Amino acid sequence: MNRRVLLIDSDPAFRDTLTRELARYKVVVMTEPDADRALALANADAPALILLTIEEADKKAGFRVFEKCKKGSLSKTPIILVTGSVPPESFAKHRNLKVH
């Protein structure tokens, strides 16, 4: 069973915390702060799940990465969007994305 998760996030403290917590459940977390390199990793060897942070400073970039993930070889890979700084109303306009 594939228990690999790809975490795309630029915050080293968050990456360390999440990696440590998921390791308790024997989940292997691959981390990559750079979205382009992360997508190349995922396309080369698809993870079971992608965790993608969306932060206020550059939330549009995060949503662009999300849209790229839902195309091509990663279209069936589940994605969880994570944030600690984006208010819920920022997500409202993205609820109608044509993805599953």
XYZ file of C-alpha atoms in Angstrom:
100
model
C 0.000 0.000 0.000
C 1.288 3.441 -0.939
C 1.593 5.429 2.301
C 3.560 8.308 0.821
C 2.333 11.870 1.145
C 3.801 14.858 -0.668
C 3.728 18.049 1.387
C 4.209 21.243 -0.633
C 4.934 24.032 1.841
C 7.567 26.721 2.287
C 7.337 26.875 6.105
C 9.998 24.566 7.606
C 8.370 24.546 11.053
C 5.029 23.381 9.635
C 6.729 20.767 7.460
C 8.604 19.378 10.479
C 5.501 19.295 12.675
C 3.321 17.589 10.097
C 6.045 15.103 9.147
C 6.540 14.169 12.792
C 2.799 13.750 13.430
C 2.166 11.658 10.329
C 5.191 9.458 11.056
C 3.334 8.225 14.146
C 0.932 6.539 11.695
C 3.722 5.109 9.557
C 3.094 7.607 6.784
C 6.135 8.626 4.769
C 6.072 12.368 4.119
C 8.081 13.772 1.233
C 8.462 17.523 1.624
C 9.271 20.101 -0.988
C 9.036 23.879 -0.552
C 9.298 24.605 -4.280
C 6.060 23.868 -6.142
C 7.687 23.171 -9.516
C 10.111 20.641 -8.030
C 7.278 19.117 -6.007
C 5.190 18.607 -9.139
C 8.155 17.024 -10.907
C 8.596 14.617 -7.972
C 4.902 13.768 -7.946
C 4.774 13.210 -11.691
C 7.803 10.904 -11.519
C 6.399 8.783 -8.672
C 2.849 9.644 -7.623
C 2.174 9.851 -3.888
C -1.032 8.556 -2.279
C -1.934 12.108 -1.248
C -0.763 15.676 -1.815
C -0.933 18.211 1.020
C -0.738 21.717 -0.408
C -0.550 24.829 1.730
C -2.385 27.939 0.641
C -1.062 31.008 2.432
C -2.322 34.576 2.377
C 0.932 36.032 1.060
C 0.627 34.166 -2.248
C -2.645 32.236 -2.208
C -3.159 32.592 -5.964
C 0.068 30.675 -6.547
C -1.204 27.891 -4.290
C -4.449 27.605 -6.223
C -2.481 27.552 -9.509
C -0.438 24.617 -8.161
C -3.712 22.903 -7.207
C -5.043 23.329 -10.740
C -1.804 21.953 -12.225
C -2.033 18.919 -9.938
C -5.514 18.106 -11.207
C -4.260 17.804 -14.780
C -2.284 15.016 -16.376
C -0.879 12.108 -14.423
C -1.873 13.563 -11.034
C -5.551 14.021 -11.874
C -6.609 11.058 -9.711
C -4.334 11.902 -6.759
C -6.284 13.307 -3.789
C -5.264 16.771 -2.631
C -5.859 18.423 0.720
C -5.527 22.191 0.859
C -4.142 23.361 4.194
C -3.860 26.875 5.565
C -3.280 28.720 8.749
C -3.708 32.225 7.410
C -6.326 32.370 4.660
C -9.849 33.339 5.780
C -12.689 30.996 4.735
C -14.247 33.577 2.392
C -11.128 33.363 0.213
C -12.030 29.741 -0.521
C -15.654 30.541 -1.420
C -14.889 31.470 -5.027
C -13.033 28.184 -5.529
C -15.865 25.901 -4.405
C -17.097 25.523 -7.961
C -13.819 24.175 -9.324
C -14.610 21.437 -11.806
C -12.637 18.764 -10.018
C -13.585 15.836 -7.811
